Amino acid sequence: MHLTDSHAHVYSEQFKTDRDDMLNRAYEAGVRTIVMPNIDHESIDVMLETEARFPQQCHAMMGLHPCHVTKNFEKELYEVEDWLSKRPFAAVGECGIDLYWDKTTLGWQQEALHVQIGLAKKHQLPLVLHTRDAFRETTELVEAGQDGTLRGVYHCFSGTRAEAEEAIRLGFMLGIGGVATFKNGGLDKVLPGLALEHLLLETDCPYLAPVPYRGKRNEPAYLPLIARRVAELLGKDVEEVVEATTQNAQKLFSL
């Protein structure tokens, strides 16, 4: 099986001591493609170094994470724009709005997302959205910017069925991760009946490890656990889920 982890921070400090082994474990588990979201200017070098060392497996995005939007966000966005003009990237992201950690920066976060929506359209790249406690706020900006060319994924989707359908209506996919394996994650009420063409698989490692590793460091080698759970909820063979989600990722990210 050829799985694609559509969202993994494999360049994270948490993998500093065993990054090579971790990526080899992923490969052995069938995870042949990993898409890496950027966070801010400090994550760029290590992310690109990881991509350079594992060019067949790891592919970089470029963006500014909403939790890293501060008063200097405009300077950060100039750097994002500069990198996007210099070389190819798989997507603009991760970007979006996060109202879980800090509501006081909402105005800055909205402006940063507005700029990155424009960059995605300018460079004809998909948009990778972070929407923690902010589905409505994020979606309002996406809808305002949707001119028929905007596409992407609501990463780490854990919303309602109505929100899933709204994201799909806007031309976006849903990134499904470890939350699908959680007893009270809620996706058991959302995924059944959704078409595979709208789904991507992701780990969001080192965060959100699936059961039975919940609470521990997550890694791409655990992606088959998520694939199996998604297959179970959709009533499909796991091979069909793996093939479809990998094709979806290849198409979305032009891999």
PDB file of C-alpha atoms in Angstrom:
ATOM      1  CA  MET A   1       0.000   0.000   0.000  1.00  0.00           C
ATOM      2  CA  HIS A   2       1.116   3.545  -0.772  1.00  0.00           C
ATOM      3  CA  LEU A   3      -0.209   5.934   1.867  1.00  0.00           C
ATOM      4  CA  THR A   4       0.125   9.715   1.873  1.00  0.00           C
ATOM      5  CA  ASP A   5       0.374  11.646   5.130  1.00  0.00           C
ATOM      6  CA  SER A   6      -1.036  14.967   3.982  1.00  0.00           C
ATOM      7  CA  HIS A   7      -0.025  16.901   7.111  1.00  0.00           C
ATOM      8  CA  ALA A   8       2.981  15.996   9.258  1.00  0.00           C
ATOM      9  CA  HIS A   9       5.499  18.128  11.166  1.00  0.00           C
ATOM     10  CA  VAL A  10       8.290  15.577  10.696  1.00  0.00           C
ATOM     11  CA  TYR A  11      10.894  18.356  10.980  1.00  0.00           C
ATOM     12  CA  SER A  12       9.732  19.018  14.574  1.00  0.00           C
ATOM     13  CA  GLU A  13      12.224  19.255  17.425  1.00  0.00           C
ATOM     14  CA  GLN A  14      10.439  16.210  18.900  1.00  0.00           C
ATOM     15  CA  PHE A  15      12.021  14.089  16.131  1.00  0.00           C
ATOM     16  CA  LYS A  16      15.505  15.596  16.442  1.00  0.00           C
ATOM     17  CA  THR A  17      17.121  12.469  17.901  1.00  0.00           C
ATOM     18  CA  ASP A  18      15.470   9.859  15.644  1.00  0.00           C
ATOM     19  CA  ARG A  19      14.204  11.618  12.508  1.00  0.00           C
ATOM     20  CA  ASP A  20      15.865   9.172  10.102  1.00  0.00           C
ATOM     21  CA  ASP A  21      14.538   6.147  11.977  1.00  0.00           C
ATOM     22  CA  MET A  22      11.070   7.693  12.197  1.00  0.00           C
ATOM     23  CA  LEU A  23      10.957   8.341   8.442  1.00  0.00           C
ATOM     24  CA  ASN A  24      12.222   4.827   7.745  1.00  0.00           C
ATOM     25  CA  ARG A  25       9.470   3.406   9.974  1.00  0.00           C
ATOM     26  CA  ALA A  26       6.967   5.455   7.984  1.00  0.00           C
ATOM     27  CA  TYR A  27       8.300   4.070   4.705  1.00  0.00           C
ATOM     28  CA  GLU A  28       8.141   0.507   6.007  1.00  0.00           C
ATOM     29  CA  ALA A  29       4.529   1.133   7.084  1.00  0.00           C
ATOM     30  CA  GLY A  30       3.688   2.133   3.492  1.00  0.00           C
ATOM     31  CA  VAL A  31       3.757   5.910   4.025  1.00  0.00           C
ATOM     32  CA  ARG A  32       5.703   6.838   0.914  1.00  0.00           C
ATOM     33  CA  THR A  33       4.644  10.500   0.730  1.00  0.00           C
ATOM     34  CA  ILE A  34       4.581  13.110   3.506  1.00  0.00           C
ATOM     35  CA  VAL A  35       3.484  16.737   3.103  1.00  0.00           C
ATOM     36  CA  MET A  36       5.015  19.121   5.652  1.00  0.00           C
ATOM     37  CA  PRO A  37       3.237  22.322   6.767  1.00  0.00           C
ATOM     38  CA  ASN A  38       5.341  25.339   7.620  1.00  0.00           C
ATOM     39  CA  ILE A  39       4.875  27.230  10.906  1.00  0.00           C
ATOM     40  CA  ASP A  40       6.865  30.481  10.695  1.00  0.00           C
ATOM     41  CA  HIS A  41      10.312  31.750   9.676  1.00  0.00           C
ATOM     42  CA  GLU A  42      12.045  29.626  12.327  1.00  0.00           C
ATOM     43  CA  SER A  43      10.748  26.327  10.924  1.00  0.00           C
ATOM     44  CA  ILE A  44      11.734  26.945   7.301  1.00  0.00           C
ATOM     45  CA  ASP A  45      15.394  25.854   7.416  1.00  0.00           C
ATOM     46  CA  VAL A  46      14.846  22.550   9.223  1.00  0.00           C
ATOM     47  CA  MET A  47      11.788  21.780   7.077  1.00  0.00           C
ATOM     48  CA  LEU A  48      13.700  22.363   3.841  1.00  0.00           C
ATOM     49  CA  GLU A  49      16.687  20.379   5.162  1.00  0.00           C
ATOM     50  CA  THR A  50      14.331  17.458   5.853  1.00  0.00           C
ATOM     51  CA  GLU A  51      12.929  17.722   2.337  1.00  0.00           C
ATOM     52  CA  ALA A  52      16.438  17.848   0.829  1.00  0.00           C
ATOM     53  CA  ARG A  53      17.499  14.710   2.712  1.00  0.00           C
ATOM     54  CA  PHE A  54      14.310  12.781   1.852  1.00  0.00           C
ATOM     55  CA  PRO A  55      13.234  14.314  -1.487  1.00  0.00           C
ATOM     56  CA  GLN A  56      11.150  11.352  -2.643  1.00  0.00           C
ATOM     57  CA  GLN A  57       9.195  11.148   0.611  1.00  0.00           C
ATOM     58  CA  CYS A  58       8.925  14.687   2.065  1.00  0.00           C
ATOM     59  CA  HIS A  59       7.363  17.725   0.388  1.00  0.00           C
ATOM     60  CA  ALA A  60       7.238  21.225   1.899  1.00  0.00           C
ATOM     61  CA  MET A  61       4.438  23.768   2.090  1.00  0.00           C
ATOM     62  CA  MET A  62       4.998  27.456   2.812  1.00  0.00           C
ATOM     63  CA  GLY A  63       2.823  29.537   5.115  1.00  0.00           C
ATOM     64  CA  LEU A  64       2.312  31.181   8.507  1.00  0.00           C
ATOM     65  CA  HIS A  65       0.506  29.224  11.235  1.00  0.00           C
ATOM     66  CA  PRO A  66      -2.236  31.243  12.986  1.00  0.00           C
ATOM     67  CA  CYS A  67      -0.761  30.508  16.442  1.00  0.00           C
ATOM     68  CA  HIS A  68       2.399  32.271  15.280  1.00  0.00           C
ATOM     69  CA  VAL A  69       0.631  35.413  14.071  1.00  0.00           C
ATOM     70  CA  THR A  70       1.984  38.256  16.236  1.00  0.00           C
ATOM     71  CA  LYS A  71       2.465  41.988  15.763  1.00  0.00           C
ATOM     72  CA  ASN A  72       5.305  41.101  13.351  1.00  0.00           C
ATOM     73  CA  PHE A  73       3.027  39.029  11.107  1.00  0.00           C
ATOM     74  CA  GLU A  74       3.470  41.291   8.081  1.00  0.00           C
ATOM     75  CA  LYS A  75       7.246  40.690   8.139  1.00  0.00           C
ATOM     76  CA  GLU A  76       6.586  36.935   8.377  1.00  0.00           C
ATOM     77  CA  LEU A  77       4.246  37.106   5.379  1.00  0.00           C
ATOM     78  CA  TYR A  78       6.838  38.950   3.291  1.00  0.00           C
ATOM     79  CA  GLU A  79       9.161  36.005   3.915  1.00  0.00           C
ATOM     80  CA  VAL A  80       6.411  33.526   2.947  1.00  0.00           C
ATOM     81  CA  GLU A  81       5.793  35.464  -0.267  1.00  0.00           C
ATOM     82  CA  ASP A  82       9.504  35.627  -1.020  1.00  0.00           C
ATOM     83  CA  TRP A  83       9.895  31.852  -0.663  1.00  0.00           C
ATOM     84  CA  LEU A  84       6.829  31.169  -2.816  1.00  0.00           C
ATOM     85  CA  SER A  85       8.388  33.212  -5.611  1.00  0.00           C
ATOM     86  CA  LYS A  86      11.742  31.381  -5.357  1.00  0.00           C
ATOM     87  CA  ARG A  87      10.880  27.683  -5.684  1.00  0.00           C
ATOM     88  CA  PRO A  88       7.945  25.237  -5.888  1.00  0.00           C
ATOM     89  CA  PHE A  89       5.927  24.275  -2.826  1.00  0.00           C
ATOM     90  CA  ALA A  90       3.114  21.766  -2.388  1.00  0.00           C
ATOM     91  CA  ALA A  91       0.708  24.290  -0.836  1.00  0.00           C
ATOM     92  CA  VAL A  92       0.259  27.539   1.062  1.00  0.00           C
ATOM     93  CA  GLY A  93       0.031  26.576   4.714  1.00  0.00           C
ATOM     94  CA  GLU A  94      -0.583  25.866   7.254  1.00  0.00           C
ATOM     95  CA  CYS A  95      -2.653  28.973   7.721  1.00  0.00           C
ATOM     96  CA  GLY A  96      -6.059  29.847   9.090  1.00  0.00           C
ATOM     97  CA  ILE A  97      -7.521  30.975  12.400  1.00  0.00           C
ATOM     98  CA  ASP A  98      -7.092  29.522  15.903  1.00  0.00           C
ATOM     99  CA  LEU A  99      -9.311  30.823  18.704  1.00  0.00           C
ATOM    100  CA  TYR A 100      -8.424  28.058  21.157  1.00  0.00           C
ATOM    101  CA  TRP A 101      -5.149  29.558  22.393  1.00  0.00           C
ATOM    102  CA  ASP A 102      -5.583  33.294  21.878  1.00  0.00           C
ATOM    103  CA  LYS A 103      -8.662  35.278  20.864  1.00  0.00           C
ATOM    104  CA  THR A 104      -6.931  38.658  21.188  1.00  0.00           C
ATOM    105  CA  THR A 105      -5.044  38.251  17.894  1.00  0.00           C
ATOM    106  CA  LEU A 106      -8.177  37.534  15.820  1.00  0.00           C
ATOM    107  CA  GLY A 107      -7.836  40.702  13.732  1.00  0.00           C
ATOM    108  CA  TRP A 108      -4.219  39.930  12.852  1.00  0.00           C
ATOM    109  CA  GLN A 109      -5.098  36.301  12.139  1.00  0.00           C
ATOM    110  CA  GLN A 110      -7.892  37.360   9.776  1.00  0.00           C
ATOM    111  CA  GLU A 111      -5.552  39.691   7.882  1.00  0.00           C
ATOM    112  CA  ALA A 112      -2.831  37.013   7.687  1.00  0.00           C
ATOM    113  CA  LEU A 113      -5.303  34.482   6.303  1.00  0.00           C
ATOM    114  CA  HIS A 114      -6.665  37.015   3.806  1.00  0.00           C
ATOM    115  CA  VAL A 115      -3.118  37.601   2.510  1.00  0.00           C
ATOM    116  CA  GLN A 116      -2.387  33.872   2.267  1.00  0.00           C
ATOM    117  CA  ILE A 117      -5.632  33.226   0.388  1.00  0.00           C
ATOM    118  CA  GLY A 118      -4.372  35.780  -2.118  1.00  0.00           C
ATOM    119  CA  LEU A 119      -0.987  34.060  -2.316  1.00  0.00           C
ATOM    120  CA  ALA A 120      -2.637  30.677  -2.933  1.00  0.00           C
ATOM    121  CA  LYS A 121      -4.568  32.147  -5.852  1.00  0.00           C
ATOM    122  CA  LYS A 122      -1.559  34.050  -7.210  1.00  0.00           C
ATOM    123  CA  HIS A 123       0.654  30.941  -7.207  1.00  0.00           C
ATOM    124  CA  GLN A 124      -2.180  28.522  -8.104  1.00  0.00           C
ATOM    125  CA  LEU A 125      -1.534  26.453  -4.996  1.00  0.00           C
ATOM    126  CA  PRO A 126      -3.917  24.710  -2.598  1.00  0.00           C
ATOM    127  CA  LEU A 127      -4.573  26.242   0.809  1.00  0.00           C
ATOM    128  CA  VAL A 128      -4.091  24.164   3.973  1.00  0.00           C
ATOM    129  CA  LEU A 129      -6.405  25.474   6.676  1.00  0.00           C
ATOM    130  CA  HIS A 130      -6.105  25.312  10.472  1.00  0.00           C
ATOM    131  CA  THR A 131      -9.495  26.070  12.027  1.00  0.00           C
ATOM    132  CA  ARG A 132      -9.331  25.211  15.736  1.00  0.00           C
ATOM    133  CA  ASP A 133     -12.407  26.669  17.449  1.00  0.00           C
ATOM    134  CA  ALA A 134     -12.716  28.928  14.389  1.00  0.00           C
ATOM    135  CA  PHE A 135     -14.497  27.075  11.591  1.00  0.00           C
ATOM    136  CA  ARG A 136     -16.973  29.922  11.049  1.00  0.00           C
ATOM    137  CA  GLU A 137     -14.376  32.712  11.146  1.00  0.00           C
ATOM    138  CA  THR A 138     -12.084  30.855   8.745  1.00  0.00           C
ATOM    139  CA  THR A 139     -14.841  29.826   6.364  1.00  0.00           C
ATOM    140  CA  GLU A 140     -16.190  33.374   6.050  1.00  0.00           C
ATOM    141  CA  LEU A 141     -12.827  34.488   4.626  1.00  0.00           C
ATOM    142  CA  VAL A 142     -12.507  31.421   2.394  1.00  0.00           C
ATOM    143  CA  GLU A 143     -15.999  31.978   0.994  1.00  0.00           C
ATOM    144  CA  ALA A 144     -15.254  35.663   0.364  1.00  0.00           C
ATOM    145  CA  GLY A 145     -12.082  34.698  -1.507  1.00  0.00           C
ATOM    146  CA  GLN A 146     -13.558  31.815  -3.495  1.00  0.00           C
ATOM    147  CA  ASP A 147     -13.553  32.857  -7.144  1.00  0.00           C
ATOM    148  CA  GLY A 148     -13.696  29.318  -8.499  1.00  0.00           C
ATOM    149  CA  THR A 149      -9.931  28.797  -8.391  1.00  0.00           C
ATOM    150  CA  LEU A 150      -9.405  28.383  -4.639  1.00  0.00           C
ATOM    151  CA  ARG A 151      -8.934  24.802  -3.425  1.00  0.00           C
ATOM    152  CA  GLY A 152      -7.372  23.070  -0.484  1.00  0.00           C
ATOM    153  CA  VAL A 153      -8.064  21.148   2.690  1.00  0.00           C
ATOM    154  CA  TYR A 154      -9.551  21.759   6.112  1.00  0.00           C
ATOM    155  CA  HIS A 155      -6.747  20.019   7.985  1.00  0.00           C
ATOM    156  CA  CYS A 156      -7.458  18.045  11.170  1.00  0.00           C
ATOM    157  CA  PHE A 157     -11.180  18.252  10.488  1.00  0.00           C
ATOM    158  CA  SER A 158     -13.286  17.534  13.573  1.00  0.00           C
ATOM    159  CA  GLY A 159     -16.412  19.561  12.892  1.00  0.00           C
ATOM    160  CA  THR A 160     -20.053  18.687  12.307  1.00  0.00           C
ATOM    161  CA  ARG A 161     -21.639  17.060   9.276  1.00  0.00           C
ATOM    162  CA  ALA A 162     -23.033  20.467   8.239  1.00  0.00           C
ATOM    163  CA  GLU A 163     -19.538  21.984   8.465  1.00  0.00           C
ATOM    164  CA  ALA A 164     -18.098  19.097   6.447  1.00  0.00           C
ATOM    165  CA  GLU A 165     -20.677  19.675   3.735  1.00  0.00           C
ATOM    166  CA  GLU A 166     -19.977  23.420   3.763  1.00  0.00           C
ATOM    167  CA  ALA A 167     -16.239  22.854   3.317  1.00  0.00           C
ATOM    168  CA  ILE A 168     -16.917  20.451   0.437  1.00  0.00           C
ATOM    169  CA  ARG A 169     -19.329  22.924  -1.163  1.00  0.00           C
ATOM    170  CA  LEU A 170     -16.525  25.497  -1.143  1.00  0.00           C
ATOM    171  CA  GLY A 171     -14.329  23.064  -3.104  1.00  0.00           C
ATOM    172  CA  PHE A 172     -12.188  21.919  -0.173  1.00  0.00           C
ATOM    173  CA  MET A 173     -11.218  18.492   1.118  1.00  0.00           C
ATOM    174  CA  LEU A 174     -11.286  17.245   4.704  1.00  0.00           C
ATOM    175  CA  GLY A 175      -8.056  16.106   6.369  1.00  0.00           C
ATOM    176  CA  ILE A 176      -8.861  13.179   8.658  1.00  0.00           C
ATOM    177  CA  GLY A 177      -6.447  12.283  11.438  1.00  0.00           C
ATOM    178  CA  GLY A 178      -6.203  10.603  14.813  1.00  0.00           C
ATOM    179  CA  VAL A 179      -9.428  12.197  16.087  1.00  0.00           C
ATOM    180  CA  ALA A 180     -11.287   9.626  13.961  1.00  0.00           C
ATOM    181  CA  THR A 181     -10.017   6.918  16.340  1.00  0.00           C
ATOM    182  CA  PHE A 182     -11.051   8.732  19.543  1.00  0.00           C
ATOM    183  CA  LYS A 183     -14.089   7.326  21.361  1.00  0.00           C
ATOM    184  CA  ASN A 184     -15.765  10.758  21.599  1.00  0.00           C
ATOM    185  CA  GLY A 185     -14.056  12.347  18.589  1.00  0.00           C
ATOM    186  CA  GLY A 186     -17.405  12.823  16.813  1.00  0.00           C
ATOM    187  CA  LEU A 187     -16.277  11.772  13.335  1.00  0.00           C
ATOM    188  CA  ASP A 188     -18.307   8.555  13.606  1.00  0.00           C
ATOM    189  CA  LYS A 189     -21.329  10.821  13.057  1.00  0.00           C
ATOM    190  CA  VAL A 190     -19.715  12.790  10.206  1.00  0.00           C
ATOM    191  CA  LEU A 191     -17.827  10.393   7.934  1.00  0.00           C
ATOM    192  CA  PRO A 192     -20.431   7.709   7.117  1.00  0.00           C
ATOM    193  CA  GLY A 193     -21.954   8.559   3.748  1.00  0.00           C
ATOM    194  CA  LEU A 194     -19.254  11.040   2.695  1.00  0.00           C
ATOM    195  CA  ALA A 195     -17.617  10.279  -0.651  1.00  0.00           C
ATOM    196  CA  LEU A 196     -13.957   9.250  -0.578  1.00  0.00           C
ATOM    197  CA  GLU A 197     -13.151  11.878  -3.197  1.00  0.00           C
ATOM    198  CA  HIS A 198     -13.419  14.530  -0.461  1.00  0.00           C
ATOM    199  CA  LEU A 199     -10.989  12.979   2.040  1.00  0.00           C
ATOM    200  CA  LEU A 200      -7.280  13.050   2.821  1.00  0.00           C
ATOM    201  CA  LEU A 201      -5.458  11.145   5.567  1.00  0.00           C
ATOM    202  CA  GLU A 202      -3.058  12.883   7.946  1.00  0.00           C
ATOM    203  CA  THR A 203      -1.292  12.405  11.270  1.00  0.00           C
ATOM    204  CA  ASP A 204      -0.504  16.036  12.235  1.00  0.00           C
ATOM    205  CA  CYS A 205       2.456  14.434  14.014  1.00  0.00           C
ATOM    206  CA  PRO A 206       3.907  14.826  16.567  1.00  0.00           C
ATOM    207  CA  TYR A 207       0.419  15.737  17.804  1.00  0.00           C
ATOM    208  CA  LEU A 208      -2.898  13.818  18.020  1.00  0.00           C
ATOM    209  CA  ALA A 209      -1.624  10.243  17.986  1.00  0.00           C
ATOM    210  CA  PRO A 210      -4.384   7.733  17.160  1.00  0.00           C
ATOM    211  CA  VAL A 211      -5.609   5.066  19.553  1.00  0.00           C
ATOM    212  CA  PRO A 212      -3.833   3.022  20.982  1.00  0.00           C
ATOM    213  CA  TYR A 213      -1.023   5.618  21.087  1.00  0.00           C
ATOM    214  CA  ARG A 214      -3.215   8.536  22.180  1.00  0.00           C
ATOM    215  CA  GLY A 215      -1.286  10.907  24.423  1.00  0.00           C
ATOM    216  CA  LYS A 216       2.094   9.775  23.093  1.00  0.00           C
ATOM    217  CA  ARG A 217       4.240  11.253  20.335  1.00  0.00           C
ATOM    218  CA  ASN A 218       2.567  10.728  16.987  1.00  0.00           C
ATOM    219  CA  GLU A 219       4.424   9.736  13.799  1.00  0.00           C
ATOM    220  CA  PRO A 220       3.552   8.902  10.167  1.00  0.00           C
ATOM    221  CA  ALA A 221       3.982   5.142  10.762  1.00  0.00           C
ATOM    222  CA  TYR A 222       0.650   5.303  12.635  1.00  0.00           C
ATOM    223  CA  LEU A 223      -1.245   6.462   9.532  1.00  0.00           C
ATOM    224  CA  PRO A 224      -2.489   2.908   8.710  1.00  0.00           C
ATOM    225  CA  LEU A 225      -4.436   2.971  12.017  1.00  0.00           C
ATOM    226  CA  ILE A 226      -6.289   6.071  10.809  1.00  0.00           C
ATOM    227  CA  ALA A 227      -6.856   4.522   7.373  1.00  0.00           C
ATOM    228  CA  ARG A 228      -8.397   1.432   8.973  1.00  0.00           C
ATOM    229  CA  ARG A 229     -10.721   3.504  11.155  1.00  0.00           C
ATOM    230  CA  VAL A 230     -11.849   5.621   8.189  1.00  0.00           C
ATOM    231  CA  ALA A 231     -12.506   2.431   6.188  1.00  0.00           C
ATOM    232  CA  GLU A 232     -14.544   1.049   9.084  1.00  0.00           C
ATOM    233  CA  LEU A 233     -16.664   4.218   9.332  1.00  0.00           C
ATOM    234  CA  LEU A 234     -17.234   4.331   5.570  1.00  0.00           C
ATOM    235  CA  GLY A 235     -17.922   0.595   5.269  1.00  0.00           C
ATOM    236  CA  LYS A 236     -15.155   0.206   2.678  1.00  0.00           C
ATOM    237  CA  ASP A 237     -12.002  -1.863   2.263  1.00  0.00           C
ATOM    238  CA  VAL A 238      -8.915  -0.209   3.687  1.00  0.00           C
ATOM    239  CA  GLU A 239      -7.144  -0.669   0.332  1.00  0.00           C
ATOM    240  CA  GLU A 240      -9.831   1.438  -1.352  1.00  0.00           C
ATOM    241  CA  VAL A 241      -9.456   4.184   1.261  1.00  0.00           C
ATOM    242  CA  VAL A 242      -5.668   4.200   0.906  1.00  0.00           C
ATOM    243  CA  GLU A 243      -5.754   4.308  -2.884  1.00  0.00           C
ATOM    244  CA  ALA A 244      -8.389   7.049  -3.062  1.00  0.00           C
ATOM    245  CA  THR A 245      -6.848   9.313  -0.411  1.00  0.00           C
ATOM    246  CA  THR A 246      -3.396   8.987  -1.963  1.00  0.00           C
ATOM    247  CA  GLN A 247      -4.781   9.876  -5.398  1.00  0.00           C
ATOM    248  CA  ASN A 248      -6.625  12.834  -3.817  1.00  0.00           C
ATOM    249  CA  ALA A 249      -3.386  14.086  -2.230  1.00  0.00           C
ATOM    250  CA  GLN A 250      -1.378  13.628  -5.428  1.00  0.00           C
ATOM    251  CA  LYS A 251      -3.941  15.624  -7.362  1.00  0.00           C
ATOM    252  CA  LEU A 252      -4.402  18.374  -4.768  1.00  0.00           C
ATOM    253  CA  PHE A 253      -0.705  18.934  -4.082  1.00  0.00           C
ATOM    254  CA  SER A 254       0.518  18.136  -7.629  1.00  0.00           C
ATOM    255  CA  LEU A 255       2.891  15.504  -6.246  1.00  0.00           C
TER     256      LEU A 255
END
